[in-house]
Short mmCIF file of the N, C-alpha and C atoms (twelve columns), coordinates in Angstrom:
data_MODEL
# 
_entry.id   MODEL 
# 
loop_
_atom_site.group_PDB 
_atom_site.id 
_atom_site.type_symbol 
_atom_site.label_atom_id 
_atom_site.label_alt_id 
_atom_site.label_comp_id 
_atom_site.label_asym_id 
_atom_site.label_seq_id 
_atom_site.Cartn_x 
_atom_site.Cartn_y 
_atom_site.Cartn_z 
_atom_site.pdbx_PDB_model_num 
ATOM 1   N N  . MET A 1   111.376 116.985 82.203  1 
ATOM 2   C CA . MET A 1   111.380 115.652 82.781  1 
ATOM 3   C C  . MET A 1   112.741 115.431 83.438  1 
ATOM 4   N N  . SER A 2   112.713 114.913 84.630  1 
ATOM 5   C CA . SER A 2   113.963 114.675 85.347  1 
ATOM 6   C C  . SER A 2   114.614 113.386 84.861  1 
ATOM 7   N N  . GLU A 3   115.889 113.274 85.136  1 
ATOM 8   C CA . GLU A 3   116.623 112.067 84.785  1 
ATOM 9   C C  . GLU A 3   116.021 110.848 85.476  1 
ATOM 10  N N  . GLN A 4   115.442 111.066 86.655  1 
ATOM 11  C CA . GLN A 4   114.862 109.960 87.424  1 
ATOM 12  C C  . GLN A 4   113.588 109.414 86.786  1 
ATOM 13  N N  . THR A 5   112.871 110.228 86.041  1 
ATOM 14  C CA . THR A 5   111.604 109.784 85.472  1 
ATOM 15  C C  . THR A 5   111.646 109.618 83.961  1 
ATOM 16  N N  . GLU A 6   112.767 109.882 83.315  1 
ATOM 17  C CA . GLU A 6   112.819 109.809 81.867  1 
ATOM 18  C C  . GLU A 6   112.659 108.392 81.333  1 
ATOM 19  N N  . LYS A 7   112.863 107.395 82.169  1 
ATOM 20  C CA . LYS A 7   112.715 106.004 81.737  1 
ATOM 21  C C  . LYS A 7   111.268 105.523 81.821  1 
ATOM 22  N N  . LEU A 8   110.365 106.340 82.355  1 
ATOM 23  C CA . LEU A 8   108.955 105.959 82.420  1 
ATOM 24  C C  . LEU A 8   108.339 106.154 81.034  1 
ATOM 25  N N  . THR A 9   107.865 105.061 80.443  1 
ATOM 26  C CA . THR A 9   107.329 105.148 79.088  1 
ATOM 27  C C  . THR A 9   105.806 105.197 79.054  1 
ATOM 28  N N  . VAL A 10  105.163 104.860 80.158  1 
ATOM 29  C CA . VAL A 10  103.704 104.770 80.194  1 
ATOM 30  C C  . VAL A 10  103.079 106.062 80.714  1 
ATOM 31  N N  . LEU A 11  103.569 106.550 81.837  1 
ATOM 32  C CA . LEU A 11  102.997 107.739 82.463  1 
ATOM 33  C C  . LEU A 11  103.125 108.937 81.528  1 
ATOM 34  N N  . GLY A 12  102.011 109.620 81.314  1 
ATOM 35  C CA . GLY A 12  102.008 110.795 80.439  1 
ATOM 36  C C  . GLY A 12  101.780 110.469 78.978  1 
ATOM 37  N N  . ASN A 13  101.652 109.196 78.655  1 
ATOM 38  C CA . ASN A 13  101.426 108.789 77.268  1 
ATOM 39  C C  . ASN A 13  100.132 107.996 77.161  1 
ATOM 40  N N  . THR A 14  99.553  108.010 75.977  1 
ATOM 41  C CA . THR A 14  98.367  107.208 75.718  1 
ATOM 42  C C  . THR A 14  98.827  105.791 75.380  1 
ATOM 43  N N  . VAL A 15  98.423  104.844 76.207  1 
ATOM 44  C CA . VAL A 15  98.773  103.440 75.988  1 
ATOM 45  C C  . VAL A 15  97.456  102.670 75.972  1 
ATOM 46  N N  . ARG A 16  97.224  101.955 74.883  1 
ATOM 47  C CA . ARG A 16  95.952  101.248 74.719  1 
ATOM 48  C C  . ARG A 16  96.138  99.731  74.658  1 
ATOM 49  N N  . HIS A 17  97.144  99.259  75.368  1 
ATOM 50  C CA . HIS A 17  97.409  97.826  75.385  1 
ATOM 51  C C  . HIS A 17  98.039  97.453  76.720  1 
ATOM 52  N N  . ALA A 18  97.979  96.187  77.026  1 
ATOM 53  C CA . ALA A 18  98.622  95.692  78.250  1 
ATOM 54  C C  . ALA A 18  100.134 95.731  78.069  1 
ATOM 55  N N  . ILE A 19  100.844 95.803  79.187  1 
ATOM 56  C CA . ILE A 19  102.308 95.765  79.143  1 
ATOM 57  C C  . ILE A 19  102.797 94.576  79.951  1 
ATOM 58  N N  . GLU A 20  104.031 94.132  79.686  1 
ATOM 59  C CA . GLU A 20  104.540 92.900  80.310  1 
ATOM 60  C C  . GLU A 20  105.192 93.114  81.664  1 
ATOM 61  N N  . HIS A 21  105.643 94.336  81.953  1 
ATOM 62  C CA . HIS A 21  106.341 94.595  83.210  1 
ATOM 63  C C  . HIS A 21  105.940 95.957  83.759  1 
ATOM 64  N N  . VAL A 22  105.931 96.073  85.072  1 
ATOM 65  C CA . VAL A 22  105.669 97.371  85.689  1 
ATOM 66  C C  . VAL A 22  106.894 98.265  85.516  1 
ATOM 67  N N  . GLU A 23  106.668 99.562  85.624  1 
ATOM 68  C CA . GLU A 23  107.762 100.524 85.581  1 
ATOM 69  C C  . GLU A 23  107.995 101.052 86.993  1 
ATOM 70  N N  . VAL A 24  109.189 101.527 87.245  1 
ATOM 71  C CA . VAL A 24  109.555 101.986 88.582  1 
ATOM 72  C C  . VAL A 24  110.188 103.370 88.522  1 
ATOM 73  N N  . PHE A 25  110.155 104.031 89.668  1 
ATOM 74  C CA . PHE A 25  110.825 105.320 89.830  1 
ATOM 75  C C  . PHE A 25  111.545 105.303 91.174  1 
ATOM 76  N N  . PRO A 26  112.514 106.176 91.373  1 
ATOM 77  C CA . PRO A 26  113.271 106.167 92.627  1 
ATOM 78  C C  . PRO A 26  112.361 106.384 93.842  1 
ATOM 79  N N  . ALA A 27  112.552 105.554 94.842  1 
ATOM 80  C CA . ALA A 27  111.739 105.651 96.064  1 
ATOM 81  C C  . ALA A 27  112.162 106.879 96.871  1 
ATOM 82  N N  . PRO A 28  111.176 107.663 97.307  1 
ATOM 83  C CA . PRO A 28  111.519 108.777 98.182  1 
ATOM 84  C C  . PRO A 28  111.908 108.256 99.565  1 
ATOM 85  N N  . PRO A 29  112.636 109.052 100.325 1 
ATOM 86  C CA . PRO A 29  113.013 108.594 101.665 1 
ATOM 87  C C  . PRO A 29  111.800 108.472 102.580 1 
ATOM 88  N N  . ASN A 30  111.924 107.615 103.574 1 
ATOM 89  C CA . ASN A 30  110.937 107.484 104.658 1 
ATOM 90  C C  . ASN A 30  109.584 106.932 104.221 1 
ATOM 91  N N  . VAL A 31  109.552 106.137 103.178 1 
ATOM 92  C CA . VAL A 31  108.320 105.442 102.791 1 
ATOM 93  C C  . VAL A 31  108.467 104.007 103.270 1 
ATOM 94  N N  . SER A 32  107.616 103.595 104.193 1 
ATOM 95  C CA . SER A 32  107.772 102.266 104.788 1 
ATOM 96  C C  . SER A 32  106.928 101.195 104.110 1 
ATOM 97  N N  . VAL A 33  105.744 101.533 103.619 1 
ATOM 98  C CA . VAL A 33  104.885 100.551 102.955 1 
ATOM 99  C C  . VAL A 33  104.100 101.250 101.848 1 
ATOM 100 N N  . VAL A 34  103.988 100.570 100.722 1 
ATOM 101 C CA . VAL A 34  103.138 101.017 99.623  1 
ATOM 102 C C  . VAL A 34  102.082 99.933  99.431  1 
ATOM 103 N N  . ARG A 35  100.822 100.340 99.273  1 
ATOM 104 C CA . ARG A 35  99.731  99.381  99.090  1 
ATOM 105 C C  . ARG A 35  98.891  99.801  97.885  1 
ATOM 106 N N  . PHE A 36  98.711  98.878  96.974  1 
ATOM 107 C CA . PHE A 36  97.817  99.066  95.827  1 
ATOM 108 C C  . PHE A 36  96.652  98.095  95.990  1 
ATOM 109 N N  . THR A 37  95.439  98.549  95.678  1 
ATOM 110 C CA . THR A 37  94.257  97.688  95.695  1 
ATOM 111 C C  . THR A 37  93.540  97.826  94.361  1 
ATOM 112 N N  . ASN A 38  93.221  96.702  93.753  1 
ATOM 113 C CA . ASN A 38  92.479  96.698  92.495  1 
ATOM 114 C C  . ASN A 38  91.377  95.660  92.628  1 
ATOM 115 N N  . ASP A 39  90.124  96.094  92.470  1 
ATOM 116 C CA . ASP A 39  89.004  95.154  92.611  1 
ATOM 117 C C  . ASP A 39  88.419  94.735  91.265  1 
ATOM 118 N N  . GLU A 40  89.203  94.910  90.200  1 
ATOM 119 C CA . GLU A 40  88.720  94.548  88.868  1 
ATOM 120 C C  . GLU A 40  89.741  93.720  88.094  1 
ATOM 121 N N  . LEU A 41  90.455  92.841  88.772  1 
ATOM 122 C CA . LEU A 41  91.440  92.014  88.098  1 
ATOM 123 C C  . LEU A 41  90.725  90.858  87.403  1 
ATOM 124 N N  . ASN A 42  90.851  90.799  86.105  1 
ATOM 125 C CA . ASN A 42  90.200  89.758  85.309  1 
ATOM 126 C C  . ASN A 42  91.218  88.745  84.823  1 
ATOM 127 N N  . SER A 43  90.817  87.498  84.829  1 
ATOM 128 C CA . SER A 43  91.598  86.413  84.242  1 
ATOM 129 C C  . SER A 43  90.606  85.352  83.793  1 
ATOM 130 N N  . MET A 44  91.116  84.211  83.348  1 
ATOM 131 C CA . MET A 44  90.231  83.124  82.916  1 
ATOM 132 C C  . MET A 44  90.600  81.844  83.644  1 
ATOM 133 N N  . CYS A 45  89.609  81.022  83.892  1 
ATOM 134 C CA . CYS A 45  89.855  79.699  84.454  1 
ATOM 135 C C  . CYS A 45  90.606  78.880  83.397  1 
ATOM 136 N N  . PRO A 46  91.716  78.239  83.776  1 
ATOM 137 C CA . PRO A 46  92.476  77.475  82.794  1 
ATOM 138 C C  . PRO A 46  91.794  76.194  82.328  1 
ATOM 139 N N  . VAL A 47  90.757  75.767  83.031  1 
ATOM 140 C CA . VAL A 47  90.060  74.546  82.632  1 
ATOM 141 C C  . VAL A 47  88.820  74.875  81.807  1 
ATOM 142 N N  . THR A 48  87.962  75.758  82.333  1 
ATOM 143 C CA . THR A 48  86.686  76.048  81.670  1 
ATOM 144 C C  . THR A 48  86.742  77.275  80.755  1 
ATOM 145 N N  . GLU A 49  87.792  78.076  80.907  1 
ATOM 146 C CA . GLU A 49  87.946  79.347  80.195  1 
ATOM 147 C C  . GLU A 49  86.847  80.350  80.524  1 
ATOM 148 N N  . GLN A 50  86.142  80.130  81.643  1 
ATOM 149 C CA . GLN A 50  85.175  81.120  82.110  1 
ATOM 150 C C  . GLN A 50  85.939  82.268  82.751  1 
ATOM 151 N N  . PRO A 51  85.354  83.471  82.726  1 
ATOM 152 C CA . PRO A 51  86.047  84.610  83.327  1 
ATOM 153 C C  . PRO A 51  86.077  84.508  84.845  1 
ATOM 154 N N  . ASP A 52  87.204  84.909  85.421  1 
ATOM 155 C CA . ASP A 52  87.355  85.019  86.867  1 
ATOM 156 C C  . ASP A 52  87.594  86.484  87.198  1 
ATOM 157 N N  . LEU A 53  86.919  86.978  88.216  1 
ATOM 158 C CA . LEU A 53  87.088  88.357  88.661  1 
ATOM 159 C C  . LEU A 53  87.631  88.333  90.078  1 
ATOM 160 N N  . SER A 54  88.699  89.078  90.305  1 
ATOM 161 C CA . SER A 54  89.384  89.054  91.594  1 
ATOM 162 C C  . SER A 54  89.676  90.456  92.096  1 
ATOM 163 N N  . THR A 55  89.882  90.525  93.392  1 
ATOM 164 C CA . THR A 55  90.444  91.710  94.030  1 
ATOM 165 C C  . THR A 55  91.869  91.350  94.402  1 
ATOM 166 N N  . VAL A 56  92.788  92.272  94.137  1 
ATOM 167 C CA . VAL A 56  94.183  92.036  94.485  1 
ATOM 168 C C  . VAL A 56  94.692  93.205  95.313  1 
ATOM 169 N N  . VAL A 57  95.394  92.877  96.398  1 
ATOM 170 C CA . VAL A 57  96.060  93.873  97.232  1 
ATOM 171 C C  . VAL A 57  97.550  93.566  97.168  1 
ATOM 172 N N  . ILE A 58  98.313  94.547  96.728  1 
ATOM 173 C CA . ILE A 58  99.761  94.410  96.604  1 
ATOM 174 C C  . ILE A 58  100.395 95.357  97.615  1 
ATOM 175 N N  . GLU A 59  101.164 94.788  98.533  1 
ATOM 176 C CA . GLU A 59  101.851 95.586  99.546  1 
ATOM 177 C C  . GLU A 59  103.334 95.286  99.457  1 
ATOM 178 N N  . TYR A 60  104.149 96.331  99.598  1 
ATOM 179 C CA . TYR A 60  105.589 96.107  99.601  1 
ATOM 180 C C  . TYR A 60  106.298 97.215  100.362 1 
ATOM 181 N N  . GLU A 61  107.507 96.891  100.815 1 
ATOM 182 C CA . GLU A 61  108.363 97.874  101.463 1 
ATOM 183 C C  . GLU A 61  109.451 98.257  100.469 1 
ATOM 184 N N  . PRO A 62  109.391 99.485  99.946  1 
ATOM 185 C CA . PRO A 62  110.377 99.874  98.944  1 
ATOM 186 C C  . PRO A 62  111.794 99.920  99.521  1 
ATOM 187 N N  . ASP A 63  112.738 99.635  98.662  1 
ATOM 188 C CA . ASP A 63  114.133 99.851  98.993  1 
ATOM 189 C C  . ASP A 63  114.590 101.048 98.157  1 
ATOM 190 N N  . SER A 64  114.966 100.807 96.910  1 
ATOM 191 C CA . SER A 64  115.409 101.900 96.040  1 
ATOM 192 C C  . SER A 64  114.342 102.361 95.061  1 
ATOM 193 N N  . TRP A 65  113.321 101.517 94.824  1 
ATOM 194 C CA . TRP A 65  112.359 101.789 93.759  1 
ATOM 195 C C  . TRP A 65  110.920 101.673 94.235  1 
ATOM 196 N N  . CYS A 66  110.047 102.468 93.606  1 
ATOM 197 C CA . CYS A 66  108.591 102.360 93.783  1 
ATOM 198 C C  . CYS A 66  107.966 102.037 92.436  1 
ATOM 199 N N  . ILE A 67  106.832 101.375 92.476  1 
ATOM 200 C CA . ILE A 67  106.105 101.007 91.259  1 
ATOM 201 C C  . ILE A 67  105.227 102.175 90.824  1 
ATOM 202 N N  . GLU A 68  105.282 102.488 89.553  1 
ATOM 203 C CA . GLU A 68  104.436 103.538 88.979  1 
ATOM 204 C C  . GLU A 68  103.056 102.925 88.744  1 
ATOM 205 N N  . SER A 69  102.006 103.577 89.244  1 
ATOM 206 C CA . SER A 69  100.670 102.967 89.300  1 
ATOM 207 C C  . SER A 69  100.015 102.750 87.939  1 
ATOM 208 N N  . LYS A 70  100.214 103.644 86.978  1 
ATOM 209 C CA . LYS A 70  99.596  103.428 85.663  1 
ATOM 210 C C  . LYS A 70  100.183 102.190 85.004  1 
ATOM 211 N N  . SER A 71  101.488 101.999 85.144  1 
ATOM 212 C CA . SER A 71  102.095 100.809 84.558  1 
ATOM 213 C C  . SER A 71  101.581 99.544  85.251  1 
ATOM 214 N N  . LEU A 72  101.317 99.633  86.561  1 
ATOM 215 C CA . LEU A 72  100.746 98.489  87.270  1 
ATOM 216 C C  . LEU A 72  99.368  98.153  86.709  1 
ATOM 217 N N  . LYS A 73  98.557  99.172  86.489  1 
ATOM 218 C CA . LYS A 73  97.219  98.952  85.922  1 
ATOM 219 C C  . LYS A 73  97.318  98.249  84.572  1 
ATOM 220 N N  . LEU A 74  98.229  98.697  83.715  1 
ATOM 221 C CA . LEU A 74  98.378  98.103  82.388  1 
ATOM 222 C C  . LEU A 74  98.995  96.708  82.464  1 
ATOM 223 N N  . TYR A 75  99.845  96.471  83.448  1 
ATOM 224 C CA . TYR A 75  100.396 95.126  83.663  1 
ATOM 225 C C  . TYR A 75  99.276  94.158  84.070  1 
ATOM 226 N N  . LEU A 76  98.460  94.577  85.029  1 
ATOM 227 C CA . LEU A 76  97.352  93.723  85.487  1 
ATOM 228 C C  . LEU A 76  96.337  93.486  84.373  1 
ATOM 229 N N  . TRP A 77  96.177  94.445  83.498  1 
ATOM 230 C CA . TRP A 77  95.263  94.334  82.364  1 
ATOM 231 C C  . TRP A 77  95.647  93.144  81.479  1 
ATOM 232 N N  . GLY A 78  96.905  92.803  81.449  1 
ATOM 233 C CA . GLY A 78  97.379  91.709  80.609  1 
ATOM 234 C C  . GLY A 78  96.862  90.338  81.008  1 
ATOM 235 N N  . PHE A 79  96.295  90.210  82.191  1 
ATOM 236 C CA . PHE A 79  95.787  88.912  82.636  1 
ATOM 237 C C  . PHE A 79  94.367  88.637  82.145  1 
ATOM 238 N N  . ARG A 80  93.700  89.620  81.567  1 
ATOM 239 C CA . ARG A 80  92.286  89.467  81.213  1 
ATOM 240 C C  . ARG A 80  92.023  88.335  80.222  1 
ATOM 241 N N  . ASP A 81  92.993  88.037  79.380  1 
ATOM 242 C CA . ASP A 81  92.829  86.962  78.397  1 
ATOM 243 C C  . ASP A 81  93.721  85.768  78.698  1 
ATOM 244 N N  . ARG A 82  94.232  85.694  79.934  1 
ATOM 245 C CA . ARG A 82  95.131  84.615  80.308  1 
ATOM 246 C C  . ARG A 82  94.404  83.588  81.159  1 
ATOM 247 N N  . ALA A 83  94.633  82.349  80.835  1 
ATOM 248 C CA . ALA A 83  94.074  81.251  81.616  1 
ATOM 249 C C  . ALA A 83  95.076  80.908  82.709  1 
ATOM 250 N N  . VAL A 84  94.707  81.194  83.975  1 
ATOM 251 C CA . VAL A 84  95.643  81.010  85.074  1 
ATOM 252 C C  . VAL A 84  94.866  80.759  86.365  1 
ATOM 253 N N  . PHE A 85  95.352  79.820  87.175  1 
ATOM 254 C CA . PHE A 85  94.751  79.583  88.485  1 
ATOM 255 C C  . PHE A 85  95.068  80.755  89.405  1 
ATOM 256 N N  . ALA A 86  94.214  81.004  90.377  1 
ATOM 257 C CA . ALA A 86  94.382  82.117  91.311  1 
ATOM 258 C C  . ALA A 86  95.726  82.038  92.036  1 
ATOM 259 N N  . GLU A 87  96.120  80.849  92.412  1 
ATOM 260 C CA . GLU A 87  97.378  80.667  93.140  1 
ATOM 261 C C  . GLU A 87  98.578  81.099  92.292  1 
ATOM 262 N N  . ALA A 88  98.583  80.686  91.032  1 
ATOM 263 C CA . ALA A 88  99.675  81.043  90.129  1 
ATOM 264 C C  . ALA A 88  99.662  82.533  89.815  1 
ATOM 265 N N  . LEU A 89  98.477  83.108  89.743  1 
ATOM 266 C CA . LEU A 89  98.347  84.538  89.459  1 
ATOM 267 C C  . LEU A 89  98.948  85.369  90.586  1 
ATOM 268 N N  . ALA A 90  98.626  85.042  91.820  1 
ATOM 269 C CA . ALA A 90  99.181  85.766  92.965  1 
ATOM 270 C C  . ALA A 90  100.706 85.639  92.997  1 
ATOM 271 N N  . ALA A 91  101.205 84.445  92.761  1 
ATOM 272 C CA . ALA A 91  102.650 84.214  92.780  1 
ATOM 273 C C  . ALA A 91  103.347 84.970  91.653  1 
ATOM 274 N N  . GLU A 92  102.736 85.025  90.491  1 
ATOM 275 C CA . GLU A 92  103.333 85.733  89.354  1 
ATOM 276 C C  . GLU A 92  103.404 87.237  89.610  1 
ATOM 277 N N  . ILE A 93  102.355 87.798  90.171  1 
ATOM 278 C CA . ILE A 93  102.355 89.229  90.477  1 
ATOM 279 C C  . ILE A 93  103.421 89.542  91.526  1 
ATOM 280 N N  . ALA A 94  103.505 88.725  92.573  1 
ATOM 281 C CA . ALA A 94  104.532 88.932  93.596  1 
ATOM 282 C C  . ALA A 94  105.931 88.842  92.980  1 
ATOM 283 N N  . GLY A 95  106.126 87.900  92.094  1 
ATOM 284 C CA . GLY A 95  107.413 87.757  91.416  1 
ATOM 285 C C  . GLY A 95  107.763 88.959  90.565  1 
ATOM 286 N N  . GLU A 96  106.781 89.499  89.872  1 
ATOM 287 C CA . GLU A 96  107.006 90.698  89.054  1 
ATOM 288 C C  . GLU A 96  107.428 91.878  89.921  1 
ATOM 289 N N  . VAL A 97  106.742 92.073  91.030  1 
ATOM 290 C CA . VAL A 97  107.099 93.172  91.937  1 
ATOM 291 C C  . VAL A 97  108.517 92.978  92.465  1 
ATOM 292 N N  . MET A 98  108.832 91.774  92.904  1 
ATOM 293 C CA . MET A 98  110.152 91.508  93.471  1 
ATOM 294 C C  . MET A 98  111.253 91.691  92.425  1 
ATOM 295 N N  . THR A 99  111.029 91.192  91.234  1 
ATOM 296 C CA . THR A 99  112.034 91.282  90.174  1 
ATOM 297 C C  . THR A 99  112.243 92.716  89.704  1 
ATOM 298 N N  . THR A 100 111.167 93.438  89.496  1 
ATOM 299 C CA . THR A 100 111.264 94.764  88.885  1 
ATOM 300 C C  . THR A 100 111.576 95.865  89.891  1 
ATOM 301 N N  . ALA A 101 110.932 95.844  91.052  1 
ATOM 302 C CA . ALA A 101 111.105 96.928  92.027  1 
ATOM 303 C C  . ALA A 101 112.117 96.591  93.125  1 
ATOM 304 N N  . SER A 102 112.480 95.334  93.260  1 
ATOM 305 C CA . SER A 102 113.432 94.886  94.294  1 
ATOM 306 C C  . SER A 102 113.128 95.433  95.688  1 
ATOM 307 N N  . PRO A 103 111.889 95.256  96.161  1 
ATOM 308 C CA . PRO A 103 111.569 95.739  97.510  1 
ATOM 309 C C  . PRO A 103 112.191 94.835  98.572  1 
ATOM 310 N N  . ARG A 104 112.113 95.281  99.807  1 
ATOM 311 C CA . ARG A 104 112.603 94.448  100.913 1 
ATOM 312 C C  . ARG A 104 111.705 93.227  101.083 1 
ATOM 313 N N  . TRP A 105 110.410 93.418  100.881 1 
ATOM 314 C CA . TRP A 105 109.439 92.322  100.907 1 
ATOM 315 C C  . TRP A 105 108.218 92.738  100.082 1 
ATOM 316 N N  . VAL A 106 107.470 91.750  99.635  1 
ATOM 317 C CA . VAL A 106 106.211 91.993  98.929  1 
ATOM 318 C C  . VAL A 106 105.202 90.952  99.391  1 
ATOM 319 N N  . LYS A 107 103.965 91.397  99.512  1 
ATOM 320 C CA . LYS A 107 102.859 90.504  99.862  1 
ATOM 321 C C  . LYS A 107 101.707 90.793  98.899  1 
ATOM 322 N N  . VAL A 108 101.255 89.764  98.215  1 
ATOM 323 C CA . VAL A 108 100.120 89.877  97.296  1 
ATOM 324 C C  . VAL A 108 98.993  89.011  97.848  1 
ATOM 325 N N  . THR A 109 97.848  89.646  98.085  1 
ATOM 326 C CA . THR A 109 96.654  88.929  98.533  1 
ATOM 327 C C  . THR A 109 95.624  89.024  97.424  1 
ATOM 328 N N  . LEU A 110 95.265  87.886  96.866  1 
ATOM 329 C CA . LEU A 110 94.310  87.834  95.765  1 
ATOM 330 C C  . LEU A 110 93.061  87.117  96.247  1 
ATOM 331 N N  . THR A 111 91.909  87.751  96.081  1 
ATOM 332 C CA . THR A 111 90.635  87.145  96.454  1 
ATOM 333 C C  . THR A 111 89.791  87.017  95.197  1 
ATOM 334 N N  . GLN A 112 89.565  85.775  94.796  1 
ATOM 335 C CA . GLN A 112 88.762  85.514  93.609  1 
ATOM 336 C C  . GLN A 112 87.294  85.433  94.003  1 
ATOM 337 N N  . ARG A 113 86.468  86.165  93.306  1 
ATOM 338 C CA . ARG A 113 85.036  86.176  93.621  1 
ATOM 339 C C  . ARG A 113 84.443  84.781  93.455  1 
ATOM 340 N N  . PRO A 114 83.404  84.507  94.256  1 
ATOM 341 C CA . PRO A 114 82.838  83.153  94.239  1 
ATOM 342 C C  . PRO A 114 82.249  82.765  92.888  1 
ATOM 343 N N  . ARG A 115 82.557  81.553  92.519  1 
ATOM 344 C CA . ARG A 115 81.897  80.906  91.399  1 
ATOM 345 C C  . ARG A 115 81.624  79.511  91.895  1 
ATOM 346 N N  . GLY A 116 80.387  79.085  91.839  1 
ATOM 347 C CA . GLY A 116 80.028  77.795  92.424  1 
ATOM 348 C C  . GLY A 116 80.017  77.849  93.940  1 
ATOM 349 N N  . GLY A 117 79.903  79.062  94.484  1 
ATOM 350 C CA . GLY A 117 79.794  79.226  95.927  1 
ATOM 351 C C  . GLY A 117 81.114  79.246  96.680  1 
ATOM 352 N N  . ILE A 118 82.230  79.155  95.968  1 
ATOM 353 C CA . ILE A 118 83.531  79.099  96.645  1 
ATOM 354 C C  . ILE A 118 84.343  80.341  96.318  1 
ATOM 355 N N  . GLU A 119 84.720  81.061  97.371  1 
ATOM 356 C CA . GLU A 119 85.636  82.183  97.226  1 
ATOM 357 C C  . GLU A 119 87.042  81.664  97.497  1 
ATOM 358 N N  . ILE A 120 88.001  82.101  96.706  1 
ATOM 359 C CA . ILE A 120 89.388  81.679  96.882  1 
ATOM 360 C C  . ILE A 120 90.202  82.889  97.312  1 
ATOM 361 N N  . GLN A 121 90.991  82.737  98.376  1 
ATOM 362 C CA . GLN A 121 91.923  83.785  98.776  1 
ATOM 363 C C  . GLN A 121 93.322  83.178  98.827  1 
ATOM 364 N N  . VAL A 122 94.250  83.832  98.149  1 
ATOM 365 C CA . VAL A 122 95.619  83.358  98.040  1 
ATOM 366 C C  . VAL A 122 96.555  84.460  98.520  1 
ATOM 367 N N  . VAL A 123 97.558  84.094  99.287  1 
ATOM 368 C CA . VAL A 123 98.592  85.053  99.711  1 
ATOM 369 C C  . VAL A 123 99.935  84.540  99.226  1 
ATOM 370 N N  . SER A 124 100.660 85.423  98.543  1 
ATOM 371 C CA . SER A 124 102.014 85.107  98.089  1 
ATOM 372 C C  . SER A 124 102.952 86.155  98.670  1 
ATOM 373 N N  . GLU A 125 103.958 85.704  99.432  1 
ATOM 374 C CA . GLU A 125 104.898 86.619  100.066 1 
ATOM 375 C C  . GLU A 125 106.325 86.263  99.658  1 
ATOM 376 N N  . LEU A 126 107.102 87.279  99.345  1 
ATOM 377 C CA . LEU A 126 108.514 87.108  99.017  1 
ATOM 378 C C  . LEU A 126 109.326 88.102  99.827  1 
ATOM 379 N N  . ASN A 127 110.486 87.675  100.270 1 
ATOM 380 C CA . ASN A 127 111.398 88.534  101.026 1 
ATOM 381 C C  . ASN A 127 112.776 88.460  100.389 1 
ATOM 382 N N  . ARG A 128 113.495 89.562  100.520 1 
ATOM 383 C CA . ARG A 128 114.886 89.551  100.060 1 
ATOM 384 C C  . ARG A 128 115.790 89.140  101.167 1 
# 
């Protein structure tokens, strides 16, 4: 294991629980945009506690760090039992990316599947 990856605690290990923060590794040169798409993001409505299912697209321009994808999956898994509005969820994910990976910019697009005939799409963008 290289010194650059020795701080990764999730990749290569069996983890059976959600984690609170994504993990990062040094960004390789000449990577202009990284995009993750997950169409199984689960959360709960904060009023009715009914399940909400969303698709999330996370895009960012790395500076020094890239997000390790398994840790992202386990981070997103933590929302399955959380009561949160779609708007707050998108903003929280964007904040996590900005805080942990310190990219030049991040854009999170969250599309909540229709319930009651209404689809919700939220965009949260942060720049350094």
